[in-house]
């Protein structure tokens, strides 16, 4: 008996106590999150994931197989989805977490380490502010943070989170949690994969807070999740559109097993931007997806 083992129980690897349900959860979230960027994993990855879920292979073994599969040039169209999906499953299984600004680039570095560094820049911050047109905004973009503000903004939001003491995540607490997640997402510091990085961060954070995260919302409604983040951070005073975090709160309520709300993307559409495309704020109105009402 060791000095730390007065009760007679030995320390064991956490993976020795993984249930089949837990293994299924890791891969369901990993596969579902690829839909955030319109990606889909290959049938090959689904097969090796099924082997892992059934306990026939370890997660390390599936990783070796997936990376070897792509090193041989197979399923090029699914390269990003397969490799990032594998890394998401690994992170969810390991559950590393620290409530510090450095955690975000560490997650990004881990997720995108197998891809072209000149394109994905794993763990590196962008040097130029970008825009991204959104369907629900008729082609307008959220006003993402400028690179000069990345570190200050991350330090600020993490300091705010560190000062909190969450309980059962009742409605007000969950709203505060969602506000922080949306703010971190709006900083958008990475070249690619910001939404997947923030989603994994939030799942690890909720696990640290003692909550079981359902795979169903990410598995089947990943696109709604991204659109909810857009609505939580889009502001356009002339159009009468202001940040609305209620959609994101609804998503996270379902994520932690409360309620069974339906997810309809149409409720996220900002109609004033379609009724008057001239109101687009962060891109030229000529770039509206529907320009039929432009004078």
Short mmCIF file of C-alpha atoms in Angstrom, two decimals:
data_model
loop_
_atom_site.label_atom_id
_atom_site.label_comp_id
_atom_site.label_asym_id
_atom_site.label_seq_id
_atom_site.Cartn_x
_atom_site.Cartn_y
_atom_site.Cartn_z
CA UNK A 1 0.00 0.00 0.00
CA UNK A 2 1.38 3.43 -0.94
CA UNK A 3 1.26 6.52 1.24
CA UNK A 4 -1.57 7.87 -0.93
CA UNK A 5 -3.47 4.59 -0.96
CA UNK A 6 -4.85 4.25 2.57
CA UNK A 7 -8.18 3.14 1.14
CA UNK A 8 -6.57 0.35 -0.88
CA UNK A 9 -7.51 1.74 -4.31
CA UNK A 10 -4.73 2.16 -6.84
CA UNK A 11 -4.41 4.96 -9.37
CA UNK A 12 -5.36 3.76 -12.84
CA UNK A 13 -5.39 5.30 -16.33
CA UNK A 14 -8.66 7.16 -16.86
CA UNK A 15 -9.16 5.40 -20.21
CA UNK A 16 -9.51 2.10 -18.34
CA UNK A 17 -12.86 3.35 -17.04
CA UNK A 18 -14.29 4.79 -20.26
CA UNK A 19 -17.75 3.54 -21.09
CA UNK A 20 -18.95 2.75 -24.58
CA UNK A 21 -21.38 5.65 -24.22
CA UNK A 22 -18.48 8.01 -23.49
CA UNK A 23 -16.54 6.76 -26.50
CA UNK A 24 -19.60 7.22 -28.71
CA UNK A 25 -20.03 10.74 -27.35
CA UNK A 26 -16.46 11.79 -28.22
CA UNK A 27 -16.83 10.76 -31.84
CA UNK A 28 -20.40 12.03 -32.26
CA UNK A 29 -19.27 15.51 -31.22
CA UNK A 30 -16.07 15.26 -33.28
CA UNK A 31 -17.97 14.29 -36.43
CA UNK A 32 -20.84 16.70 -35.86
CA UNK A 33 -18.62 19.74 -35.40
CA UNK A 34 -17.22 19.40 -38.90
CA UNK A 35 -20.62 20.57 -40.17
CA UNK A 36 -19.82 24.01 -38.74
CA UNK A 37 -17.59 24.53 -41.78
CA UNK A 38 -19.55 22.35 -44.20
CA UNK A 39 -17.17 19.39 -43.83
CA UNK A 40 -17.92 15.68 -43.54
CA UNK A 41 -15.71 12.83 -42.42
CA UNK A 42 -14.99 9.90 -44.71
CA UNK A 43 -16.64 6.46 -44.46
CA UNK A 44 -13.20 5.13 -43.48
CA UNK A 45 -13.07 7.32 -40.38
CA UNK A 46 -16.59 6.30 -39.42
CA UNK A 47 -15.48 2.64 -39.57
CA UNK A 48 -12.40 3.11 -37.40
CA UNK A 49 -14.43 5.26 -35.01
CA UNK A 50 -16.94 2.42 -34.71
CA UNK A 51 -14.05 0.07 -33.83
CA UNK A 52 -12.96 2.45 -31.08
CA UNK A 53 -16.50 2.84 -29.76
CA UNK A 54 -16.86 -0.94 -29.61
CA UNK A 55 -13.57 -1.19 -27.69
CA UNK A 56 -11.75 -3.04 -30.49
CA UNK A 57 -9.13 -0.27 -30.85
CA UNK A 58 -7.71 2.46 -28.65
CA UNK A 59 -8.03 6.10 -29.60
CA UNK A 60 -4.28 6.20 -30.22
CA UNK A 61 -4.62 3.32 -32.66
CA UNK A 62 -7.44 5.01 -34.55
CA UNK A 63 -5.29 8.13 -34.79
CA UNK A 64 -2.42 6.19 -36.33
CA UNK A 65 -4.79 4.60 -38.83
CA UNK A 66 -6.45 7.87 -39.81
CA UNK A 67 -3.17 9.69 -40.30
CA UNK A 68 -1.68 6.76 -42.26
CA UNK A 69 -4.83 6.65 -44.41
CA UNK A 70 -4.33 10.26 -45.45
CA UNK A 71 -0.56 9.99 -45.74
CA UNK A 72 -1.31 7.44 -48.46
CA UNK A 73 -3.42 10.02 -50.30
CA UNK A 74 -6.88 8.56 -49.68
CA UNK A 75 -10.10 10.60 -49.32
CA UNK A 76 -8.53 13.99 -50.07
CA UNK A 77 -11.93 15.69 -49.87
CA UNK A 78 -12.27 14.57 -46.25
CA UNK A 79 -8.69 15.34 -45.18
CA UNK A 80 -9.48 18.24 -42.84
CA UNK A 81 -12.65 16.71 -41.39
CA UNK A 82 -10.96 13.37 -40.70
CA UNK A 83 -7.78 14.69 -39.12
CA UNK A 84 -9.44 17.40 -37.05
CA UNK A 85 -12.26 15.03 -36.05
CA UNK A 86 -9.70 12.55 -34.70
CA UNK A 87 -7.99 15.30 -32.69
CA UNK A 88 -11.31 16.54 -31.28
CA UNK A 89 -12.11 13.03 -30.07
CA UNK A 90 -8.66 12.83 -28.46
CA UNK A 91 -9.11 16.13 -26.62
CA UNK A 92 -12.59 15.26 -25.40
CA UNK A 93 -11.33 11.91 -24.12
CA UNK A 94 -8.32 13.44 -22.36
CA UNK A 95 -10.30 16.49 -21.07
CA UNK A 96 -7.33 18.83 -20.55
CA UNK A 97 -8.44 22.23 -19.28
CA UNK A 98 -7.09 25.40 -17.74
CA UNK A 99 -9.14 28.58 -17.46
CA UNK A 100 -6.44 30.79 -18.94
CA UNK A 101 -6.02 32.69 -22.25
CA UNK A 102 -3.26 30.30 -23.30
CA UNK A 103 -5.75 27.42 -23.38
CA UNK A 104 -7.36 28.64 -26.59
CA UNK A 105 -4.24 28.58 -28.82
CA UNK A 106 -3.24 25.25 -27.25
CA UNK A 107 -6.57 23.73 -28.33
CA UNK A 108 -6.21 25.21 -31.82
CA UNK A 109 -2.63 23.96 -32.11
CA UNK A 110 -3.70 20.46 -31.11
CA UNK A 111 -6.69 20.30 -33.44
CA UNK A 112 -4.90 21.52 -36.58
CA UNK A 113 -1.42 20.11 -36.04
CA UNK A 114 -1.75 17.55 -38.86
CA UNK A 115 -2.70 20.06 -41.56
CA UNK A 116 -0.72 22.44 -43.76
CA UNK A 117 0.86 24.93 -41.36
CA UNK A 118 1.07 27.60 -44.07
CA UNK A 119 -2.73 27.55 -44.36
CA UNK A 120 -3.98 26.68 -40.86
CA UNK A 121 -1.17 28.22 -38.72
CA UNK A 122 -1.86 25.94 -35.71
CA UNK A 123 -1.94 27.94 -32.49
CA UNK A 124 -0.95 31.20 -34.20
CA UNK A 125 -2.93 34.43 -34.19
CA UNK A 126 -3.86 36.23 -37.43
CA UNK A 127 -2.06 39.45 -38.30
CA UNK A 128 -4.98 41.01 -40.19
CA UNK A 129 -8.64 41.41 -39.27
CA UNK A 130 -10.93 39.42 -41.54
CA UNK A 131 -14.59 39.52 -42.53
CA UNK A 132 -16.79 36.52 -43.30
CA UNK A 133 -20.11 36.84 -45.08
CA UNK A 134 -23.05 35.18 -43.34
CA UNK A 135 -26.23 33.75 -44.86
CA UNK A 136 -28.41 34.96 -42.01
CA UNK A 137 -27.04 38.52 -42.39
CA UNK A 138 -27.65 38.70 -46.16
CA UNK A 139 -23.90 38.64 -46.67
CA UNK A 140 -22.86 41.01 -43.92
CA UNK A 141 -20.13 40.04 -41.44
CA UNK A 142 -19.71 40.17 -37.70
CA UNK A 143 -17.21 42.86 -36.69
CA UNK A 144 -14.36 40.64 -35.53
CA UNK A 145 -11.61 41.92 -33.27
CA UNK A 146 -8.49 43.55 -34.66
CA UNK A 147 -5.21 41.68 -34.09
CA UNK A 148 -3.97 44.57 -31.92
CA UNK A 149 -6.72 43.71 -29.42
CA UNK A 150 -6.48 39.90 -29.35
CA UNK A 151 -4.33 39.50 -26.26
CA UNK A 152 -6.04 42.30 -24.32
CA UNK A 153 -9.50 40.97 -25.15
CA UNK A 154 -8.62 37.39 -24.21
CA UNK A 155 -7.03 38.48 -20.94
CA UNK A 156 -10.12 40.51 -20.11
CA UNK A 157 -12.71 37.80 -20.77
CA UNK A 158 -10.68 35.12 -19.00
CA UNK A 159 -10.16 37.39 -15.98
CA UNK A 160 -13.94 37.85 -15.85
CA UNK A 161 -14.50 34.08 -16.02
CA UNK A 162 -11.87 33.39 -13.37
CA UNK A 163 -13.73 35.72 -10.98
CA UNK A 164 -16.96 33.74 -11.36
CA UNK A 165 -18.06 30.84 -9.22
CA UNK A 166 -20.61 28.83 -11.17
CA UNK A 167 -23.18 26.66 -9.46
CA UNK A 168 -25.86 24.67 -11.24
CA UNK A 169 -25.84 27.02 -14.27
CA UNK A 170 -29.34 28.33 -13.71
CA UNK A 171 -30.74 30.62 -16.40
CA UNK A 172 -28.81 33.76 -15.37
CA UNK A 173 -25.56 31.87 -14.86
CA UNK A 174 -25.92 30.07 -18.18
CA UNK A 175 -26.55 33.41 -19.90
CA UNK A 176 -23.32 34.73 -18.40
CA UNK A 177 -21.44 31.63 -19.54
CA UNK A 178 -22.82 32.01 -23.08
CA UNK A 179 -21.89 35.70 -23.13
CA UNK A 180 -18.27 34.80 -22.43
CA UNK A 181 -18.23 32.02 -25.03
CA UNK A 182 -19.68 34.39 -27.65
CA UNK A 183 -17.17 37.09 -26.76
CA UNK A 184 -14.25 34.66 -27.09
CA UNK A 185 -15.62 33.57 -30.47
CA UNK A 186 -15.99 37.18 -31.66
CA UNK A 187 -12.28 37.78 -31.03
CA UNK A 188 -11.73 35.22 -33.81
CA UNK A 189 -7.93 35.19 -33.56
CA UNK A 190 -7.11 32.20 -35.77
CA UNK A 191 -6.77 31.87 -39.53
CA UNK A 192 -9.10 28.85 -39.70
CA UNK A 193 -11.17 26.78 -37.28
CA UNK A 194 -12.24 29.44 -34.76
CA UNK A 195 -15.73 28.02 -34.24
CA UNK A 196 -14.55 24.44 -33.76
CA UNK A 197 -11.86 25.63 -31.35
CA UNK A 198 -14.37 27.58 -29.26
CA UNK A 199 -16.85 24.67 -29.32
CA UNK A 200 -14.21 22.26 -28.00
CA UNK A 201 -13.12 24.83 -25.41
CA UNK A 202 -16.69 25.22 -24.18
CA UNK A 203 -17.23 21.45 -23.98
CA UNK A 204 -14.02 21.04 -21.95
CA UNK A 205 -15.04 23.96 -19.73
CA UNK A 206 -18.47 22.48 -19.04
CA UNK A 207 -16.87 19.14 -18.24
CA UNK A 208 -14.56 20.92 -15.78
CA UNK A 209 -17.63 22.50 -14.17
CA UNK A 210 -19.12 19.04 -13.64
CA UNK A 211 -21.67 18.91 -16.46
CA UNK A 212 -22.30 16.06 -18.86
CA UNK A 213 -22.43 17.49 -22.37
CA UNK A 214 -24.92 15.93 -24.76
CA UNK A 215 -23.57 15.07 -28.19
CA UNK A 216 -26.92 15.61 -29.94
CA UNK A 217 -26.81 19.42 -30.37
CA UNK A 218 -23.29 19.47 -31.85
CA UNK A 219 -23.93 16.27 -33.78
CA UNK A 220 -27.10 17.48 -35.51
CA UNK A 221 -27.19 21.27 -35.12
CA UNK A 222 -23.61 22.49 -35.53
CA UNK A 223 -24.64 25.06 -38.15
CA UNK A 224 -27.28 26.49 -35.81
CA UNK A 225 -24.54 26.82 -33.18
CA UNK A 226 -22.42 28.97 -35.47
CA UNK A 227 -25.38 31.11 -36.53
CA UNK A 228 -26.31 31.57 -32.86
CA UNK A 229 -22.80 32.88 -32.21
CA UNK A 230 -23.25 35.30 -35.11
CA UNK A 231 -26.52 36.62 -33.67
CA UNK A 232 -24.96 36.89 -30.23
CA UNK A 233 -22.26 39.24 -31.53
CA UNK A 234 -23.76 41.10 -34.51
CA UNK A 235 -24.64 44.75 -33.96
CA UNK A 236 -26.17 47.11 -36.51
CA UNK A 237 -27.90 50.13 -34.96
CA UNK A 238 -29.27 51.66 -38.20
CA UNK A 239 -30.94 48.32 -38.98
CA UNK A 240 -32.26 47.99 -35.43
CA UNK A 241 -30.34 44.75 -34.89
CA UNK A 242 -28.54 44.24 -31.59
CA UNK A 243 -26.75 41.27 -30.01
CA UNK A 244 -29.22 38.53 -29.09
CA UNK A 245 -27.76 35.72 -26.99
CA UNK A 246 -31.07 33.90 -26.46
CA UNK A 247 -30.41 31.49 -29.35
CA UNK A 248 -27.02 30.54 -27.91
CA UNK A 249 -28.52 30.07 -24.45
CA UNK A 250 -31.15 27.76 -25.93
CA UNK A 251 -28.41 25.74 -27.63
CA UNK A 252 -26.41 25.36 -24.41
CA UNK A 253 -29.52 24.49 -22.42
CA UNK A 254 -29.91 21.53 -24.72
CA UNK A 255 -26.18 20.81 -24.59
CA UNK A 256 -26.31 20.29 -20.82
CA UNK A 257 -29.51 18.26 -21.04
CA UNK A 258 -32.16 20.83 -20.19
CA UNK A 259 -35.17 21.17 -22.42
CA UNK A 260 -35.80 19.76 -25.85
CA UNK A 261 -36.02 22.89 -27.94
CA UNK A 262 -36.21 22.67 -31.71
CA UNK A 263 -33.55 24.43 -33.74
CA UNK A 264 -34.83 26.37 -36.73
CA UNK A 265 -32.25 28.45 -38.62
CA UNK A 266 -34.99 30.68 -40.02
CA UNK A 267 -35.51 32.24 -36.59
CA UNK A 268 -31.92 33.53 -36.77
CA UNK A 269 -32.33 35.43 -40.05
CA UNK A 270 -32.02 39.21 -39.77
CA UNK A 271 -34.89 40.31 -42.00
CA UNK A 272 -34.10 44.07 -42.08
CA UNK A 273 -30.88 43.28 -43.97
CA UNK A 274 -32.89 41.47 -46.66
CA UNK A 275 -35.59 44.13 -46.78
CA UNK A 276 -32.97 46.83 -47.23
CA UNK A 277 -29.52 45.51 -48.25
CA UNK A 278 -28.17 49.07 -48.11
CA UNK A 279 -28.10 48.58 -44.33
CA UNK A 280 -25.23 46.08 -44.50
CA UNK A 281 -22.59 47.49 -42.20
CA UNK A 282 -19.30 45.58 -42.42
CA UNK A 283 -19.19 44.75 -46.14
CA UNK A 284 -20.24 46.82 -49.13
CA UNK A 285 -23.99 46.62 -49.81
CA UNK A 286 -23.20 45.53 -53.37
CA UNK A 287 -21.93 42.28 -51.85
CA UNK A 288 -25.31 41.42 -50.33
CA UNK A 289 -26.43 37.88 -51.14
CA UNK A 290 -29.84 39.23 -52.17
CA UNK A 291 -29.40 42.58 -53.90
CA UNK A 292 -32.84 42.66 -55.51
CA UNK A 293 -33.98 45.49 -53.22
CA UNK A 294 -30.98 47.73 -53.78
CA UNK A 295 -31.83 50.97 -55.53
#
